Short mmCIF file of N, CA and C in Angstrom, two decimals:
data_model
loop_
_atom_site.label_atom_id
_atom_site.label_comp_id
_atom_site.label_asym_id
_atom_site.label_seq_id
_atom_site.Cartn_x
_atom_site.Cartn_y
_atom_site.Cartn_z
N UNK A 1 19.39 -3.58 -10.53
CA UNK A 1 19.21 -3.16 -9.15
C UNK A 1 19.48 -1.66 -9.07
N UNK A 2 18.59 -1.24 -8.77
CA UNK A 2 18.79 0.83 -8.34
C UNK A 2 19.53 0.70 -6.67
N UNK A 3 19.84 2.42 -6.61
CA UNK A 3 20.02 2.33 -5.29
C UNK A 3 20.06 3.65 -5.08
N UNK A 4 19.26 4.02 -3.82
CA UNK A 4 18.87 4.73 -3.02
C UNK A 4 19.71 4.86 -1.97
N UNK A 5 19.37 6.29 -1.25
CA UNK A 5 20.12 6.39 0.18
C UNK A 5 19.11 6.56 1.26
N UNK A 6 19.72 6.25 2.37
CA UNK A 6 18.47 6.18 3.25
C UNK A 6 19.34 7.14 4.38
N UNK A 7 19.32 8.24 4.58
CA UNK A 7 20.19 9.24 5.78
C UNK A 7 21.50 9.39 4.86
N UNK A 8 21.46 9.45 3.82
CA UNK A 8 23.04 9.31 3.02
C UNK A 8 24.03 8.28 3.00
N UNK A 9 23.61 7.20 3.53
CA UNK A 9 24.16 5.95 3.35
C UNK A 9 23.27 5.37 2.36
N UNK A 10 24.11 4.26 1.05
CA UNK A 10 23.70 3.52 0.32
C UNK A 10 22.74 2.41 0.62
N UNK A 11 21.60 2.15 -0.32
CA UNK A 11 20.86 0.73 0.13
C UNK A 11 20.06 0.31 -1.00
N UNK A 12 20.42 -0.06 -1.52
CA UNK A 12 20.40 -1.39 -3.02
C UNK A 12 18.64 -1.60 -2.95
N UNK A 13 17.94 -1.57 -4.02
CA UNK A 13 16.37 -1.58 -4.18
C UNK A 13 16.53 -2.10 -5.38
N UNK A 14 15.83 -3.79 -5.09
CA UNK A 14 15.66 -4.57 -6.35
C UNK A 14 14.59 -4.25 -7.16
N UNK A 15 14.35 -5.22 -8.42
CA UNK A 15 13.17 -5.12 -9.52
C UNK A 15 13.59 -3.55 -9.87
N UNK A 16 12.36 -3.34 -11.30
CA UNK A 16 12.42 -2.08 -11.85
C UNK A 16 11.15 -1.36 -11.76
N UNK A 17 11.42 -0.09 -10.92
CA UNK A 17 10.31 0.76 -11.04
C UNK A 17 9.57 0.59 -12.61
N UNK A 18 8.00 0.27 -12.52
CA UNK A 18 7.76 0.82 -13.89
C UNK A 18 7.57 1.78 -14.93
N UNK A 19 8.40 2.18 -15.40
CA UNK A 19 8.40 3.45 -16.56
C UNK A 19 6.91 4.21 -17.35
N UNK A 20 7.17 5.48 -17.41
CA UNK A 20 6.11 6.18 -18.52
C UNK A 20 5.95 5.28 -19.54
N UNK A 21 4.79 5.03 -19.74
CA UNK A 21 4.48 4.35 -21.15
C UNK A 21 3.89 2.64 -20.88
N UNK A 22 4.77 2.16 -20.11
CA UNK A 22 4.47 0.69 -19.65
C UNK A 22 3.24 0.81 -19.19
N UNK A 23 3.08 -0.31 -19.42
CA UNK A 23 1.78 -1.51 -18.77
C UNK A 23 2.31 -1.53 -17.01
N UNK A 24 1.30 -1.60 -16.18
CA UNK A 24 1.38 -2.00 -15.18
C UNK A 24 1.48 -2.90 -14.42
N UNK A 25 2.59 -3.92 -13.65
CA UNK A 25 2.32 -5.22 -13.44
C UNK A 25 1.01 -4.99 -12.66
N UNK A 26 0.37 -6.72 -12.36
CA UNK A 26 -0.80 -6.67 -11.99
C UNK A 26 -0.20 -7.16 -10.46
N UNK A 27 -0.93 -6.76 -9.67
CA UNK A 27 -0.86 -7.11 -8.01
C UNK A 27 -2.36 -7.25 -6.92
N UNK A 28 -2.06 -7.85 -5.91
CA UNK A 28 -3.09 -8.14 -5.43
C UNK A 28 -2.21 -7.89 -3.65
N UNK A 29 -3.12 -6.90 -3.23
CA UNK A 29 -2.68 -6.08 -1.96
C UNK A 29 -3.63 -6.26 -0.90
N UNK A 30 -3.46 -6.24 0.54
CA UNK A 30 -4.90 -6.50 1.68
C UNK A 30 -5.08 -4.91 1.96
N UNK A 31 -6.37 -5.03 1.70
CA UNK A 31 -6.72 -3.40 2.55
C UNK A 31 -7.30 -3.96 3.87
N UNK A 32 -7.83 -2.70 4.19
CA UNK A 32 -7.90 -2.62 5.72
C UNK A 32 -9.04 -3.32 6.34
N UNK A 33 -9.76 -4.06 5.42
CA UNK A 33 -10.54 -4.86 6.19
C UNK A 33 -10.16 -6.93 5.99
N UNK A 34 -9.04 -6.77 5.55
CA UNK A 34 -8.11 -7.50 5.47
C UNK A 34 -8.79 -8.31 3.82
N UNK A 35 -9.70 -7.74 3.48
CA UNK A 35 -9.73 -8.10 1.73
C UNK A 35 -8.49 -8.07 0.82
N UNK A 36 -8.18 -8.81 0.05
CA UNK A 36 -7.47 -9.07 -1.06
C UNK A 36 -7.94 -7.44 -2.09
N UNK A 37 -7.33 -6.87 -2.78
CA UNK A 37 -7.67 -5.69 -3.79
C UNK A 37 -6.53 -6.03 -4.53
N UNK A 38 -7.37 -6.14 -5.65
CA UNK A 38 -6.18 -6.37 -6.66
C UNK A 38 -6.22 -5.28 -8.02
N UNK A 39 -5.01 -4.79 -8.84
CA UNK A 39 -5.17 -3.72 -9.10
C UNK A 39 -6.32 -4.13 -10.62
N UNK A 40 -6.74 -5.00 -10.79
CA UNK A 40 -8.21 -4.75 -11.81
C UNK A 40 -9.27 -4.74 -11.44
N UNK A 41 -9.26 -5.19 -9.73
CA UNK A 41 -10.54 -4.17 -9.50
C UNK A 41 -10.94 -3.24 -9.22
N UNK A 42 -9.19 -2.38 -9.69
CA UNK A 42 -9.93 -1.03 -9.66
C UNK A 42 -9.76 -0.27 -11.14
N UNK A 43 -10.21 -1.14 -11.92
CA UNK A 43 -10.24 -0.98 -13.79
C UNK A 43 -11.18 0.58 -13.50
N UNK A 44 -10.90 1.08 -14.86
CA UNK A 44 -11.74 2.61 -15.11
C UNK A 44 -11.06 2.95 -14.05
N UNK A 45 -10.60 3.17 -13.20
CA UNK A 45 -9.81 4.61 -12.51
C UNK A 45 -8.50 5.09 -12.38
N UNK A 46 -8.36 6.29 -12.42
CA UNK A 46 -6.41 6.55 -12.40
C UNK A 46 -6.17 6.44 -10.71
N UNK A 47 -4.93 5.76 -11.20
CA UNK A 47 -4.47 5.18 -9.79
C UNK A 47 -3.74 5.89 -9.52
N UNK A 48 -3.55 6.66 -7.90
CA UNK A 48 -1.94 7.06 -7.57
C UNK A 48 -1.23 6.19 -6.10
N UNK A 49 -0.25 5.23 -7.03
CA UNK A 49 0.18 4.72 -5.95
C UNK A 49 1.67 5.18 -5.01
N UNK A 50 1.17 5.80 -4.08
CA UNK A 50 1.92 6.26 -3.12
C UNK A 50 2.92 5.16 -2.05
N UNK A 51 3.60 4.86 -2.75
CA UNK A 51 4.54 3.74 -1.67
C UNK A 51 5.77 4.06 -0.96
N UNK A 52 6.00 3.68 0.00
CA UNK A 52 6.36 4.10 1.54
C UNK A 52 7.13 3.11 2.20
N UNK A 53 7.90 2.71 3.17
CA UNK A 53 8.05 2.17 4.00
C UNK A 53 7.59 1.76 5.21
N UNK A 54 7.09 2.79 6.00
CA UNK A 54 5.75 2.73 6.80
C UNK A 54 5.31 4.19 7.38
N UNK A 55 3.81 3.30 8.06
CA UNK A 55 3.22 5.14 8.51
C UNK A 55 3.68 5.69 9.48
N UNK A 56 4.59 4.87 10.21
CA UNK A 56 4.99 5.34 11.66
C UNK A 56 6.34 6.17 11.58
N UNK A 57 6.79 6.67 10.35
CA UNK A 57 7.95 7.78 9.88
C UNK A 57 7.70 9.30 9.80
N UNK A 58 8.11 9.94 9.94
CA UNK A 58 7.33 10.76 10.35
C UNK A 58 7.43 11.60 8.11
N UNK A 59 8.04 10.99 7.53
CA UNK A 59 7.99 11.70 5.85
C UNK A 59 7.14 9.72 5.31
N UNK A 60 6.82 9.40 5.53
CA UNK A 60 5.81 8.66 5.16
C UNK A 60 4.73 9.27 5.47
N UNK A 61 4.16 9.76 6.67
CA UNK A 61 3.18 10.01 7.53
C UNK A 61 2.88 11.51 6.68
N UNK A 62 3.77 12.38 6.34
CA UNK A 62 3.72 13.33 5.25
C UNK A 62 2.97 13.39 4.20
N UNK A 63 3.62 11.83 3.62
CA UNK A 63 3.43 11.56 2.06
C UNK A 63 1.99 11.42 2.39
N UNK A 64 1.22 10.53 3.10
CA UNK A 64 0.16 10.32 3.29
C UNK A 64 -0.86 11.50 3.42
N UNK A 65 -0.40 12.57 4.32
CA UNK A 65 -1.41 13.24 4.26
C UNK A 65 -1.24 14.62 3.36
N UNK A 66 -0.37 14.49 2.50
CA UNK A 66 -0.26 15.42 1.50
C UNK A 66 -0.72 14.79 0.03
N UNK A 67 -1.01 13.60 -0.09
CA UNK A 67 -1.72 13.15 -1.10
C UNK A 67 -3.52 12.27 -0.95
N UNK A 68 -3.78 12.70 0.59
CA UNK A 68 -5.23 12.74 1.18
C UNK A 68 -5.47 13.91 0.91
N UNK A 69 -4.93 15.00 0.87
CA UNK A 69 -5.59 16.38 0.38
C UNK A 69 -5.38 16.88 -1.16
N UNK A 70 -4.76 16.29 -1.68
CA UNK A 70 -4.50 16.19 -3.12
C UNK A 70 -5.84 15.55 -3.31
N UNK A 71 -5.83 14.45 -3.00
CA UNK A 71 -7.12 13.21 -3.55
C UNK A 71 -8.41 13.62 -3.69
N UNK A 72 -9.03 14.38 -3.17
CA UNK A 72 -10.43 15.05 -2.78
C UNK A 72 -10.26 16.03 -3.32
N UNK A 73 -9.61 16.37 -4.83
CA UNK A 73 -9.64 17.45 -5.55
C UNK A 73 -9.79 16.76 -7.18
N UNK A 74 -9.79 15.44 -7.02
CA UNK A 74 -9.86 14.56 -8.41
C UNK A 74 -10.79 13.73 -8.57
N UNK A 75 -11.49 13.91 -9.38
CA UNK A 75 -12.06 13.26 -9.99
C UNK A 75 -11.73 11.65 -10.93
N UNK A 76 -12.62 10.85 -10.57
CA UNK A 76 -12.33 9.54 -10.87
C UNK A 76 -10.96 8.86 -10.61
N UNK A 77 -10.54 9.12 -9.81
CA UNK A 77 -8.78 8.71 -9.16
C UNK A 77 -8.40 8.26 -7.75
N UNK A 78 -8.24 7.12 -7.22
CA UNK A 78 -7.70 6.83 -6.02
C UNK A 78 -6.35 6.82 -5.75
N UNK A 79 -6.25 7.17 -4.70
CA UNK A 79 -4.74 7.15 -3.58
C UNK A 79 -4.85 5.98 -3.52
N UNK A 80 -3.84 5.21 -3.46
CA UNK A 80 -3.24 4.32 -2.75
C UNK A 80 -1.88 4.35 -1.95
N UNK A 81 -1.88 3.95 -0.84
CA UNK A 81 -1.34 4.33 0.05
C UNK A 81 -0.73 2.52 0.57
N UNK A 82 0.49 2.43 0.01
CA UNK A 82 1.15 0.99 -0.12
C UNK A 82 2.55 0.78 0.48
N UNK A 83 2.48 0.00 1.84
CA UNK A 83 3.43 0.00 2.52
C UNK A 83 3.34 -1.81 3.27
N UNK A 84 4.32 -1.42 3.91
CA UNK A 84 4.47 -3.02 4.63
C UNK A 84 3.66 -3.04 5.95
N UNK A 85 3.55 -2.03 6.33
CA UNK A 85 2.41 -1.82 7.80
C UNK A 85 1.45 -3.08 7.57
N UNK A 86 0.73 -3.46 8.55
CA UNK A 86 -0.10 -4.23 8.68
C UNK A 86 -1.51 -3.07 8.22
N UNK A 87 -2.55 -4.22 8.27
CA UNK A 87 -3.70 -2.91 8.08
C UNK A 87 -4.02 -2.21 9.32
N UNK A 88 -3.83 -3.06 10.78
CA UNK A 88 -4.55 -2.39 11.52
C UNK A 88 -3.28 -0.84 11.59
N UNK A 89 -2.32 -1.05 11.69
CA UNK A 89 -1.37 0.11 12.11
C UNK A 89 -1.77 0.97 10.87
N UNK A 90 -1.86 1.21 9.07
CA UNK A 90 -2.64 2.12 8.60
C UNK A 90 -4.20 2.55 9.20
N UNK A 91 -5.09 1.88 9.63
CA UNK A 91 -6.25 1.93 10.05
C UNK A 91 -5.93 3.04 11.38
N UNK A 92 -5.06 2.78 12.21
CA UNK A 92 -5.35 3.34 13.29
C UNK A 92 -4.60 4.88 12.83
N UNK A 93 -3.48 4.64 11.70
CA UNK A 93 -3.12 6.46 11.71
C UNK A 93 -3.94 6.85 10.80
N UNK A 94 -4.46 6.61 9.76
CA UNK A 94 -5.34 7.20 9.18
C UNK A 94 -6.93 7.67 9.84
N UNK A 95 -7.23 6.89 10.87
CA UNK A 95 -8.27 7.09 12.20
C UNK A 95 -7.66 8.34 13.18
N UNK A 96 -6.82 8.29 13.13
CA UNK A 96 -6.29 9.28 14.39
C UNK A 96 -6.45 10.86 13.36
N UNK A 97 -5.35 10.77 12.38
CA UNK A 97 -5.35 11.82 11.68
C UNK A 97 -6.55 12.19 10.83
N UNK A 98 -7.44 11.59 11.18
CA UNK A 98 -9.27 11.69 10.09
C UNK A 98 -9.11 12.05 8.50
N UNK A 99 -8.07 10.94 7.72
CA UNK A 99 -7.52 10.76 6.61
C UNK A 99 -8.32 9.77 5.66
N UNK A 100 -9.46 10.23 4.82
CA UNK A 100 -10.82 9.78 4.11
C UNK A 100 -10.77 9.51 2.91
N UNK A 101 -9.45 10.38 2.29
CA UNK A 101 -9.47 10.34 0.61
C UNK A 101 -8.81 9.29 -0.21
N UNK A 102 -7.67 8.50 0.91
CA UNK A 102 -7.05 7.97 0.51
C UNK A 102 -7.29 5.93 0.97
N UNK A 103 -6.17 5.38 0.51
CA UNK A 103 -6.87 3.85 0.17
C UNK A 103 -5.48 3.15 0.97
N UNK A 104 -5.66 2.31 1.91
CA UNK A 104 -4.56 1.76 2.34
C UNK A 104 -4.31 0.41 2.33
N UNK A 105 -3.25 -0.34 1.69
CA UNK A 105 -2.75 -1.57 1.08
C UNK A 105 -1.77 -2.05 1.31
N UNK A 106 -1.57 -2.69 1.96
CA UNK A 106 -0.84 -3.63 3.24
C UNK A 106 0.11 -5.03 1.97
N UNK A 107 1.15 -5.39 1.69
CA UNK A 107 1.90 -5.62 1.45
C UNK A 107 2.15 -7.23 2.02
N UNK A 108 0.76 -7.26 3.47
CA UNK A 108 1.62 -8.34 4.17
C UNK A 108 1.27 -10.03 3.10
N UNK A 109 0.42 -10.07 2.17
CA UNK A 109 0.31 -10.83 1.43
C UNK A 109 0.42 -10.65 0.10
N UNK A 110 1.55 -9.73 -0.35
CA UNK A 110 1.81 -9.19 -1.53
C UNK A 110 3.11 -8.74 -1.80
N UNK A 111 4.15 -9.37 -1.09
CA UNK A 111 5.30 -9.30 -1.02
C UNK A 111 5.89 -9.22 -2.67
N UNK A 112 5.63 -9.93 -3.46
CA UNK A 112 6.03 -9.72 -4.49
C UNK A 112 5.33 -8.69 -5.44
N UNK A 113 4.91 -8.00 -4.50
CA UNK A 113 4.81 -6.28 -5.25
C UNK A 113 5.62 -5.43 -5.06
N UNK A 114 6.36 -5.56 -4.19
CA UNK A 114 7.97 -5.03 -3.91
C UNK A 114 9.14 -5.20 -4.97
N UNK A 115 9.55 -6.40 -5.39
CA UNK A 115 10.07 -6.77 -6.47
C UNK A 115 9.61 -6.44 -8.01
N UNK A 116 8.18 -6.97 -8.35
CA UNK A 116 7.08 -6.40 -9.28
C UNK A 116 7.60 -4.95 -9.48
N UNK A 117 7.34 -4.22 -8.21
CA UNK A 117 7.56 -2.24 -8.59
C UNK A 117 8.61 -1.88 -8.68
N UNK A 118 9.87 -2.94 -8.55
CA UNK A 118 10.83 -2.29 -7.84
C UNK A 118 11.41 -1.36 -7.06
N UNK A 119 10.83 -1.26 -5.53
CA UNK A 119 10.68 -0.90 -5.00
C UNK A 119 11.15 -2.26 -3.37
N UNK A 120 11.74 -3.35 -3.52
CA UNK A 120 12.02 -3.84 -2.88
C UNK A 120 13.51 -3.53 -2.51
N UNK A 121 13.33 -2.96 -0.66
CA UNK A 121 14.70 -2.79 0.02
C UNK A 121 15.77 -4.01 0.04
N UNK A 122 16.91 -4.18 -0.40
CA UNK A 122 17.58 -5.23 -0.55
C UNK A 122 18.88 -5.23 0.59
N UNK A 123 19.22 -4.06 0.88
CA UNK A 123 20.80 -3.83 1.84
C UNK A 123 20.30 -3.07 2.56
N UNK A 124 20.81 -2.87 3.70
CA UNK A 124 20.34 -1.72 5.04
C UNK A 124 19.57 -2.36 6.20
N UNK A 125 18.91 -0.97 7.19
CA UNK A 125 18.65 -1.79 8.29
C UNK A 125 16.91 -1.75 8.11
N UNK A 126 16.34 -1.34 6.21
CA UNK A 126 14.97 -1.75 6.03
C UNK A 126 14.84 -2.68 5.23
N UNK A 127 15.54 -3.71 4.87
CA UNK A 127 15.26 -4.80 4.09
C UNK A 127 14.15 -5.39 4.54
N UNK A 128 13.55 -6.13 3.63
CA UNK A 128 12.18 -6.22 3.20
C UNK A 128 11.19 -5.14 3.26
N UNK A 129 11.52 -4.17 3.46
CA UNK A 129 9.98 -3.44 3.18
C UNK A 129 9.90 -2.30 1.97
N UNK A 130 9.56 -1.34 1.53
CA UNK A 130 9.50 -0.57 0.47
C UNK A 130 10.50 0.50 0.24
N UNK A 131 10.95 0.88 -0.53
CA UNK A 131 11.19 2.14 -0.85
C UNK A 131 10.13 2.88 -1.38
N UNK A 132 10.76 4.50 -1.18
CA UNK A 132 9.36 5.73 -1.01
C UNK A 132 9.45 5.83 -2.86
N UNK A 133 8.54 5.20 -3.47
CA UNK A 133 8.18 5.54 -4.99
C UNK A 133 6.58 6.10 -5.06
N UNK A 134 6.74 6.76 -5.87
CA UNK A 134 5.24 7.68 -6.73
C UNK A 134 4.91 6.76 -8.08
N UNK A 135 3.74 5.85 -8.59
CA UNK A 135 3.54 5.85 -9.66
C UNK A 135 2.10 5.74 -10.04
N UNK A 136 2.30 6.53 -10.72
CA UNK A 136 0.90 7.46 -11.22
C UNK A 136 0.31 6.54 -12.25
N UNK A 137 -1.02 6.07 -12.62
CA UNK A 137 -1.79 5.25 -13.81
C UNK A 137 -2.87 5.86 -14.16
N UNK A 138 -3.02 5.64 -15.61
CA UNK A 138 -4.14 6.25 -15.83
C UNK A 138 -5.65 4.84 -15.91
N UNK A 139 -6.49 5.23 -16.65
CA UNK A 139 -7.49 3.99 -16.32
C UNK A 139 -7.35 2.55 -16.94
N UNK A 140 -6.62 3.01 -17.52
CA UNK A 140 -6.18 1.48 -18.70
C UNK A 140 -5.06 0.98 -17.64
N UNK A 141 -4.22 1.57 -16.40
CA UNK A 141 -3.19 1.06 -16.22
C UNK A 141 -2.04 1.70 -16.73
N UNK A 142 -1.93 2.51 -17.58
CA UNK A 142 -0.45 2.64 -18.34
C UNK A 142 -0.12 4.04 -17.34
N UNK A 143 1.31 3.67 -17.01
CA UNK A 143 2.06 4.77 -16.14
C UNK A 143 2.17 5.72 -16.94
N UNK A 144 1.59 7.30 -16.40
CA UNK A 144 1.83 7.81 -16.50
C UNK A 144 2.85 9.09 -15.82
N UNK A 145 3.44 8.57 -14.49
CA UNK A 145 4.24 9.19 -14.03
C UNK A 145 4.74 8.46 -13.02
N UNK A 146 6.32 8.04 -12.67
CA UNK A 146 7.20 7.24 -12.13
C UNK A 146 8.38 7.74 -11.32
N UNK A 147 8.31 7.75 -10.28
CA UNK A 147 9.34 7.81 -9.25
C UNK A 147 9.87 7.27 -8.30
N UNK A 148 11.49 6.77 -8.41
CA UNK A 148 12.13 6.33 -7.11
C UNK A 148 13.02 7.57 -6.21
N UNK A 149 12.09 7.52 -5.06
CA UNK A 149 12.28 8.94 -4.70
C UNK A 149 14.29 8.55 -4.15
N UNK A 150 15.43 9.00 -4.29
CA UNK A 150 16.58 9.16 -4.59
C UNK A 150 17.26 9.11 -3.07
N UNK A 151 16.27 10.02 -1.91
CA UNK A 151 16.57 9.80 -0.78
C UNK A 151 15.23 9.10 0.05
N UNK A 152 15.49 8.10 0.65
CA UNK A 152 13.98 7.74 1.25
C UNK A 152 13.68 8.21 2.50
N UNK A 153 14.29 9.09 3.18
CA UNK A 153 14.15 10.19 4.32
C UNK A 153 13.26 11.42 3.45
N UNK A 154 13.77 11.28 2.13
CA UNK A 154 13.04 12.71 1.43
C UNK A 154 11.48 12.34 1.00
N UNK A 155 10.70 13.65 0.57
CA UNK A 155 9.09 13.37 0.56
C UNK A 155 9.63 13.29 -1.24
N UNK A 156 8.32 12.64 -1.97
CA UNK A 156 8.20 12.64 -3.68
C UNK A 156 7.72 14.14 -4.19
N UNK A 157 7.65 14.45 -5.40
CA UNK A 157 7.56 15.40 -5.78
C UNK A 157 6.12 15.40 -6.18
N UNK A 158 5.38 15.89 -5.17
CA UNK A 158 3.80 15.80 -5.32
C UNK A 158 3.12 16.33 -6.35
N UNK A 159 3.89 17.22 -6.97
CA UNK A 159 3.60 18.21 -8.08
C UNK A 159 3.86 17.66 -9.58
N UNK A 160 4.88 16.94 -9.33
CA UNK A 160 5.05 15.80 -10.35
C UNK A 160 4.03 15.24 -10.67
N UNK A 161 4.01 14.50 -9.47
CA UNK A 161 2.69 13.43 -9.61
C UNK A 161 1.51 13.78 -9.70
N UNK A 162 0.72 15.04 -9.41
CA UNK A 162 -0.45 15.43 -9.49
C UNK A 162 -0.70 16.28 -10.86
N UNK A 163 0.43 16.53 -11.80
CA UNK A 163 0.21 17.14 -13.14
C UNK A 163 -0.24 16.40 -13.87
N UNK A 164 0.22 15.20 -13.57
CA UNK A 164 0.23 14.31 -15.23
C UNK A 164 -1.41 13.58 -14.93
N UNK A 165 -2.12 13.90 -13.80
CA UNK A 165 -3.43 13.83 -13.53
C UNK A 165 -4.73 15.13 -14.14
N UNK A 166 -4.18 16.43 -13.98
CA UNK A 166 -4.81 17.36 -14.39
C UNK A 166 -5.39 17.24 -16.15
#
């Protein structure tokens, strides 16, 4: 079990982020037209999965649109944008803010992708929903860049994550 702070208070985040080098567990997430996406159908492309707690924060809402303008500078690579929101609540901020590059994946039938990433909130007042992790894949799946971001009020290190893509 890791643990994170959320405002500088402690809050326990089960399962294990997956590491550089690993295989990727496999998951199956609803996007926004309430389809099932599961991560081999999106084989051949580097994945960046951007996970969050939700869009209605205002450093989620960040993360999001600082890796929608990242995204539309890469070639063969999707955002994913993975939180507990329902689809319509991603649908409507990514509609408001005219946010195109990126891919949004709703959690509400994929709960055990929380645990899977480790990235599941276990203590505090966000249990059940995500902690803010970065993990980067290349097309086979194998991580190439992994983060549990340390404060989940704080944004990920975008620069991190967008090197090991270049």
């Amino acid at each position: 079990m890791a643990q994170v702070t959320l405002k500088g208070s402690p809050v326990e985040v089960t399962g294990q982020l997956p590491q550089i080098g690993q295989q990727a567990p496999a998951f199956s997430l609803v996007a926004g037209d309430l389809s099932d996406v599961s991560l081999a159908s999106l084989a051949g492309k580097r994945k960046v999965l951007n996970i969050f707690p939700s869009v209605d924060t205002p450093t989620c809402a960040t993360s999001v649109r600082a890796f929608n303008a990242s995204a539309s500078k890469l070639s063969n690579t999707v955002v994913l944008c993975i939180s507990t929101d329902l689809p319509f609540a991603q649908a409507r901020f990514c509609g408001a803010e005219g946010l195109e590059n990126v891919v949004n994946l709703s959690t509400m039938r994929g709960a055990d992708f929380l645990a899977n990433y480790g990235v599941a909130i276990a203590s505090g007042p966000l249990v059940g929903v995500a902690a803010r992790a970065v993990v980067v894949l290349d097309e086979n799946d194998k991580v190439l860049h992994s983060e549990l971001v340390g404060e989940i009020a704080d944004e990920p290190n975008y620069d991190a994550a967008m090197a090991v893509l270049k």
